[in-house]
């Protein structure tokens, strides 16, 4: 598929990730897979993965030896139980929770030839955008670092916490990340969307280093 306005051919996505929306980013001149909360994406192609984070966390996993990586976007640290029937399914609602989002992402990169001992991780998000509520962002941050520590995966960069929403763009072919702090004036919108997303989860439970460029 190509964009008739740009003439750029859209890279082929891996099987199972067809539901992820991909559009041509005119400013970056890249095809961009845009993640919503509860989604993750892994690619072998020269494209980017982007998302916007409030209290959510995104973890980027990259294997520099084979130049393959992916990114997730999760809202809460963990869900204790889930049906094994959807295990590994990129469309599963389980990936709204950090424990499943991390497991799916890591396993997907391993299936493509990645080796966990080579993995590099970058962590973003966890902003305190939910006023007068439990610090979901901080719990997400602690979960992400603890999970990767237990998996012996090195975290080489992070930008977490504070009160800012963030836009994150990850380039899996190089491991590079572009990140932008968004205006705190937009916090109200993030607060409303995060609250709505958390309520939906409760009512529909499923059975910086030099590689981070501010822009």
Tab-separated table of C-alpha atoms in Angstrom:
chain	number	residue	atom	x	y	z
A	1	UNK	CA	0.000	0.000	0.000
A	2	UNK	CA	1.275	3.466	-0.806
A	3	UNK	CA	0.110	6.960	0.046
A	4	UNK	CA	-0.986	8.644	-3.180
A	5	UNK	CA	0.049	12.031	-1.754
A	6	UNK	CA	3.569	11.013	-0.718
A	7	UNK	CA	4.273	8.124	-3.064
A	8	UNK	CA	5.793	6.304	-0.101
A	9	UNK	CA	5.175	2.585	0.102
A	10	UNK	CA	3.690	1.457	3.407
A	11	UNK	CA	5.857	-1.230	5.022
A	12	UNK	CA	4.193	-4.582	5.487
A	13	UNK	CA	3.196	-5.207	9.077
A	14	UNK	CA	3.692	-8.507	10.859
A	15	UNK	CA	0.776	-10.914	11.021
A	16	UNK	CA	-1.564	-10.089	13.873
A	17	UNK	CA	-0.852	-6.363	13.914
A	18	UNK	CA	-3.180	-5.387	11.062
A	19	UNK	CA	-5.516	-3.652	13.519
A	20	UNK	CA	-2.898	-1.041	14.443
A	21	UNK	CA	-3.506	2.224	12.633
A	22	UNK	CA	-0.546	3.368	10.529
A	23	UNK	CA	-0.301	6.745	8.825
A	24	UNK	CA	2.348	8.742	7.004
A	25	UNK	CA	4.023	11.296	9.309
A	26	UNK	CA	4.761	14.253	7.054
A	27	UNK	CA	7.101	15.910	9.548
A	28	UNK	CA	9.214	12.848	10.300
A	29	UNK	CA	8.886	11.366	6.806
A	30	UNK	CA	8.123	7.950	8.258
A	31	UNK	CA	5.208	5.593	8.360
A	32	UNK	CA	3.995	5.656	11.946
A	33	UNK	CA	2.124	2.931	13.836
A	34	UNK	CA	-0.016	4.843	16.335
A	35	UNK	CA	-0.680	3.054	19.595
A	36	UNK	CA	-3.770	3.527	21.719
A	37	UNK	CA	-3.920	2.421	25.370
A	38	UNK	CA	-3.806	-1.350	25.602
A	39	UNK	CA	-1.990	-1.834	22.297
A	40	UNK	CA	1.524	-2.896	21.362
A	41	UNK	CA	3.379	-3.156	18.085
A	42	UNK	CA	6.532	-4.941	16.905
A	43	UNK	CA	8.134	-4.491	13.504
A	44	UNK	CA	11.095	-5.554	11.411
A	45	UNK	CA	10.562	-2.650	9.013
A	46	UNK	CA	12.000	0.859	8.881
A	47	UNK	CA	8.984	2.609	10.367
A	48	UNK	CA	8.257	4.316	13.671
A	49	UNK	CA	5.837	3.664	16.519
A	50	UNK	CA	4.182	6.609	18.233
A	51	UNK	CA	1.833	7.251	21.115
A	52	UNK	CA	0.719	9.920	23.573
A	53	UNK	CA	0.942	9.202	27.286
A	54	UNK	CA	-0.723	10.616	30.360
A	55	UNK	CA	-0.427	8.394	33.425
A	56	UNK	CA	0.126	5.415	31.129
A	57	UNK	CA	3.519	3.864	30.473
A	58	UNK	CA	5.187	2.882	27.234
A	59	UNK	CA	8.201	0.595	27.208
A	60	UNK	CA	10.380	0.334	24.114
A	61	UNK	CA	12.280	-2.936	23.666
A	62	UNK	CA	15.125	-3.099	21.148
A	63	UNK	CA	17.604	-5.795	20.144
A	64	UNK	CA	20.570	-3.988	18.537
A	65	UNK	CA	22.031	-7.202	17.146
A	66	UNK	CA	19.123	-7.858	14.789
A	67	UNK	CA	17.716	-4.297	14.745
A	68	UNK	CA	14.188	-5.305	15.716
A	69	UNK	CA	12.013	-3.796	18.396
A	70	UNK	CA	8.590	-2.789	19.581
A	71	UNK	CA	6.646	-0.644	21.990
A	72	UNK	CA	3.615	-1.079	24.246
A	73	UNK	CA	1.169	1.263	25.979
A	74	UNK	CA	-0.441	0.131	29.229
A	75	UNK	CA	-2.629	1.774	31.835
A	76	UNK	CA	-2.323	-0.283	35.035
A	77	UNK	CA	0.478	-2.468	36.386
A	78	UNK	CA	-1.089	-5.913	36.560
A	79	UNK	CA	-4.140	-8.084	36.159
A	80	UNK	CA	-3.891	-11.303	38.118
A	81	UNK	CA	-5.788	-13.675	35.881
A	82	UNK	CA	-6.605	-13.899	32.210
A	83	UNK	CA	-7.754	-16.572	29.832
A	84	UNK	CA	-4.841	-18.367	28.217
A	85	UNK	CA	-6.854	-18.681	25.013
A	86	UNK	CA	-5.803	-15.187	23.928
A	87	UNK	CA	-2.173	-15.527	25.048
A	88	UNK	CA	0.117	-13.803	22.554
A	89	UNK	CA	-2.777	-12.284	20.615
A	90	UNK	CA	-1.944	-8.609	19.776
A	91	UNK	CA	-5.675	-7.792	19.833
A	92	UNK	CA	-6.184	-9.175	23.345
A	93	UNK	CA	-7.537	-6.771	25.958
A	94	UNK	CA	-5.081	-8.276	28.453
A	95	UNK	CA	-2.390	-5.895	27.200
A	96	UNK	CA	-4.139	-3.036	28.963
A	97	UNK	CA	-2.226	-4.346	31.990
A	98	UNK	CA	1.514	-4.030	32.355
A	99	UNK	CA	2.311	-7.637	33.164
A	100	UNK	CA	0.682	-8.868	29.956
A	101	UNK	CA	1.823	-5.904	27.861
A	102	UNK	CA	5.438	-6.592	28.819
A	103	UNK	CA	5.204	-10.362	28.352
A	104	UNK	CA	3.601	-10.051	24.910
A	105	UNK	CA	6.121	-7.456	23.757
A	106	UNK	CA	9.175	-9.365	24.930
A	107	UNK	CA	7.952	-12.683	23.529
A	108	UNK	CA	7.138	-11.085	20.169
A	109	UNK	CA	10.690	-9.772	19.781
A	110	UNK	CA	12.109	-13.149	20.835
A	111	UNK	CA	9.976	-14.887	18.189
A	112	UNK	CA	11.628	-12.676	15.577
A	113	UNK	CA	15.074	-13.835	16.618
A	114	UNK	CA	15.812	-11.445	19.460
A	115	UNK	CA	17.729	-12.605	22.518
A	116	UNK	CA	16.723	-11.256	25.897
A	117	UNK	CA	20.332	-10.840	27.035
A	118	UNK	CA	20.805	-8.317	24.207
A	119	UNK	CA	17.652	-6.319	24.876
A	120	UNK	CA	17.737	-2.619	25.658
A	121	UNK	CA	14.715	-0.915	27.209
A	122	UNK	CA	13.466	2.655	27.428
A	123	UNK	CA	10.598	3.736	29.665
A	124	UNK	CA	8.317	6.753	29.240
A	125	UNK	CA	5.180	8.201	30.813
A	126	UNK	CA	3.635	7.855	34.239
A	127	UNK	CA	2.749	11.530	34.501
A	128	UNK	CA	0.633	12.674	37.432
A	129	UNK	CA	-2.285	13.872	35.308
A	130	UNK	CA	-5.086	12.429	37.470
A	131	UNK	CA	-5.824	15.141	40.011
A	132	UNK	CA	-7.094	14.077	43.442
A	133	UNK	CA	-6.623	10.407	42.626
A	134	UNK	CA	-4.202	7.646	43.560
A	135	UNK	CA	-0.905	8.120	41.780
A	136	UNK	CA	-1.482	5.607	39.017
A	137	UNK	CA	1.470	7.012	37.114
A	138	UNK	CA	3.898	6.328	39.948
A	139	UNK	CA	2.653	2.764	40.356
A	140	UNK	CA	3.125	2.223	36.632
A	141	UNK	CA	6.673	3.576	36.803
A	142	UNK	CA	7.644	1.349	39.719
A	143	UNK	CA	6.108	-1.666	38.008
A	144	UNK	CA	7.971	-1.087	34.730
A	145	UNK	CA	11.388	-0.700	36.346
A	146	UNK	CA	10.822	-3.655	38.675
A	147	UNK	CA	9.606	-5.906	35.860
A	148	UNK	CA	12.612	-5.174	33.665
A	149	UNK	CA	14.994	-5.596	36.606
A	150	UNK	CA	13.572	-9.051	37.307
A	151	UNK	CA	13.898	-9.945	33.612
A	152	UNK	CA	17.528	-8.730	33.607
A	153	UNK	CA	16.781	-6.279	30.804
A	154	UNK	CA	18.865	-3.119	30.932
A	155	UNK	CA	17.017	0.205	31.014
A	156	UNK	CA	19.246	2.582	29.070
A	157	UNK	CA	16.941	5.617	29.049
A	158	UNK	CA	13.787	6.898	30.702
A	159	UNK	CA	11.661	9.991	31.070
A	160	UNK	CA	8.928	9.394	33.641
A	161	UNK	CA	6.804	11.070	36.286
A	162	UNK	CA	6.247	14.808	36.762
A	163	UNK	CA	2.914	16.310	35.651
A	164	UNK	CA	3.456	16.293	31.895
A	165	UNK	CA	1.731	14.268	29.223
A	166	UNK	CA	4.233	13.052	26.645
A	167	UNK	CA	4.387	12.246	22.971
A	168	UNK	CA	6.821	9.419	22.228
A	169	UNK	CA	8.098	8.234	18.854
A	170	UNK	CA	10.235	5.078	18.713
A	171	UNK	CA	12.309	3.939	15.732
A	172	UNK	CA	12.774	0.145	16.092
A	173	UNK	CA	15.405	-0.120	13.348
A	174	UNK	CA	17.828	2.106	15.271
A	175	UNK	CA	16.506	2.101	18.836
A	176	UNK	CA	16.246	5.899	18.756
A	177	UNK	CA	13.428	7.763	20.476
A	178	UNK	CA	12.005	11.228	20.008
A	179	UNK	CA	9.985	12.557	22.942
A	180	UNK	CA	8.109	15.746	23.675
A	181	UNK	CA	6.591	17.062	26.904
A	182	UNK	CA	3.132	18.384	26.119
A	183	UNK	CA	1.643	21.505	27.626
A	184	UNK	CA	0.203	21.144	31.117
A	185	UNK	CA	-2.839	23.005	29.778
A	186	UNK	CA	-3.738	19.751	28.046
A	187	UNK	CA	-3.737	17.866	31.343
A	188	UNK	CA	-7.472	18.254	31.776
A	189	UNK	CA	-8.107	16.323	28.586
A	190	UNK	CA	-5.684	13.598	29.629
A	191	UNK	CA	-7.247	13.444	33.072
A	192	UNK	CA	-10.695	12.893	31.562
A	193	UNK	CA	-9.483	10.264	29.095
A	194	UNK	CA	-7.453	8.424	31.739
A	195	UNK	CA	-10.419	8.379	34.138
A	196	UNK	CA	-12.728	7.095	31.417
A	197	UNK	CA	-10.230	4.421	30.429
A	198	UNK	CA	-9.780	3.260	34.040
A	199	UNK	CA	-13.539	3.080	34.539
A	200	UNK	CA	-13.854	0.979	31.395
A	201	UNK	CA	-11.165	-1.374	32.667
A	202	UNK	CA	-12.948	-1.766	35.996
A	203	UNK	CA	-16.290	-2.571	34.375
A	204	UNK	CA	-14.922	-4.656	31.493
A	205	UNK	CA	-12.115	-6.682	33.024
A	206	UNK	CA	-10.668	-9.263	30.621
A	207	UNK	CA	-10.991	-13.243	31.537
A	208	UNK	CA	17.231	10.343	28.825
A	209	UNK	CA	20.566	9.411	27.164
A	210	UNK	CA	21.732	10.388	23.659
A	211	UNK	CA	19.193	7.969	22.230
A	212	UNK	CA	16.334	10.151	23.492
A	213	UNK	CA	15.887	13.294	21.485
A	214	UNK	CA	13.639	16.040	22.812
A	215	UNK	CA	11.540	17.773	20.163
